[in-house]
């Protein structure tokens, strides 16, 4: 079964038990969210932590959210919200710059009168 979810930016998401999380939004509103309605971490959001939460449960909770970013998930795709799915796909590349010798001056001859 497919579930409509919204990407919700949260100030904190604290695990209360195996089945429940305490979600706190940036405006101070907070509410309990059952764990099975949190579909994971949203890695596309850069400035804060965002989580995919079922839309129908958000309508019944007292929690600030925006309906601008939505996605559909299978109910079987549940994962732990604190372990982002993109970690498995992350590739680390190390760039080692080449050594450059310093110049005696920094005058650019093309720009000189």
C-alpha positions as semicolon CSV with decimal commas, in nm:
position;residue;x (nm);y (nm);z (nm)
1;X;0,000;0,000;0,000
2;X;0,132;0,344;-0,090
3;X;0,145;0,622;0,167
4;X;0,167;0,995;0,092
5;X;0,447;1,157;0,295
6;X;0,572;1,510;0,352
7;X;0,932;1,614;0,414
8;X;0,916;1,776;0,757
9;X;1,204;1,988;0,889
10;X;1,245;1,923;1,260
11;X;1,452;2,077;1,535
12;X;1,478;1,737;1,703
13;X;1,344;1,384;1,673
14;X;1,395;1,189;1,995
15;X;1,321;0,819;2,027
16;X;1,098;0,766;2,331
17;X;1,051;0,392;2,283
18;X;1,079;0,135;2,005
19;X;0,740;0,243;1,874
20;X;0,731;0,619;1,935
21;X;0,928;0,939;1,865
22;X;0,894;1,290;2,009
23;X;0,914;1,538;1,720
24;X;0,989;1,906;1,790
25;X;0,948;2,168;1,517
26;X;1,135;2,498;1,497
27;X;0,837;2,699;1,625
28;X;0,836;2,497;1,948
29;X;0,539;2,277;1,865
30;X;0,594;1,915;1,954
31;X;0,399;1,592;1,938
32;X;0,441;1,217;1,953
33;X;0,472;1,035;1,619
34;X;0,440;0,655;1,595
35;X;0,760;0,505;1,455
36;X;0,590;0,320;1,171
37;X;0,474;0,649;1,015
38;X;0,827;0,791;0,984
39;X;0,969;0,666;0,655
40;X;1,326;0,789;0,697
41;X;1,567;1,078;0,670
42;X;1,543;1,324;0,379
43;X;1,903;1,378;0,257
44;X;1,805;1,651;0,008
45;X;1,753;1,910;0,283
46;X;2,084;2,078;0,365
47;X;2,021;2,337;0,638
48;X;1,843;2,120;0,894
49;X;1,726;1,766;0,962
50;X;1,419;1,661;0,766
51;X;1,225;1,338;0,784
52;X;0,960;1,176;0,563
53;X;0,644;1,148;0,774
54;X;0,303;1,016;0,664
55;X;0,073;1,302;0,560
56;X;-0,241;1,168;0,726
57;X;-0,077;1,147;1,071
58;X;0,057;1,504;1,040
59;X;-0,297;1,634;0,984
60;X;-0,400;1,489;1,320
61;X;-0,097;1,615;1,514
62;X;-0,010;1,956;1,655
63;X;0,319;1,991;1,463
64;X;0,434;2,257;1,220
65;X;0,493;2,121;0,868
66;X;0,478;2,222;0,505
67;X;0,301;2,031;0,228
68;X;0,531;2,167;-0,045
69;X;0,755;1,862;-0,070
70;X;0,574;1,532;-0,094
71;X;0,655;1,176;-0,198
72;X;0,484;0,839;-0,202
73;X;0,633;0,543;-0,013
74;X;0,536;0,180;0,014
75;X;0,435;0,093;0,368
76;X;0,690;-0,189;0,357
77;X;0,978;0,060;0,303
78;X;1,002;0,162;0,669
79;X;1,354;0,223;0,797
80;X;1,504;0,368;1,114
81;X;1,466;0,749;1,080
82;X;1,815;0,818;1,213
83;X;1,992;0,601;0,955
84;X;1,965;0,775;0,621
85;X;1,922;0,553;0,317
86;X;2,182;0,746;0,120
87;X;2,472;0,632;0,344
88;X;2,492;0,305;0,149
89;X;2,541;0,499;-0,175
90;X;2,794;0,755;-0,050
91;X;3,127;0,750;-0,230
92;X;3,430;0,917;-0,076
93;X;3,691;1,064;-0,308
94;X;4,008;1,214;-0,169
95;X;4,165;1,493;-0,370
96;X;4,536;1,551;-0,317
97;X;4,644;1,880;-0,476
98;X;4,976;1,898;-0,654
99;X;5,251;2,102;-0,495
100;X;5,309;2,445;-0,654
101;X;5,622;2,647;-0,600
102;X;5,567;3,002;-0,469
103;X;5,641;3,294;-0,702
104;X;5,868;3,588;-0,621
105;X;5,594;3,842;-0,693
106;X;5,227;3,842;-0,785
107;X;5,238;4,091;-1,073
108;X;5,033;3,988;-1,376
109;X;5,218;4,114;-1,684
110;X;4,905;4,129;-1,902
111;X;4,743;4,374;-1,660
112;X;5,052;4,592;-1,614
113;X;5,064;4,931;-1,791
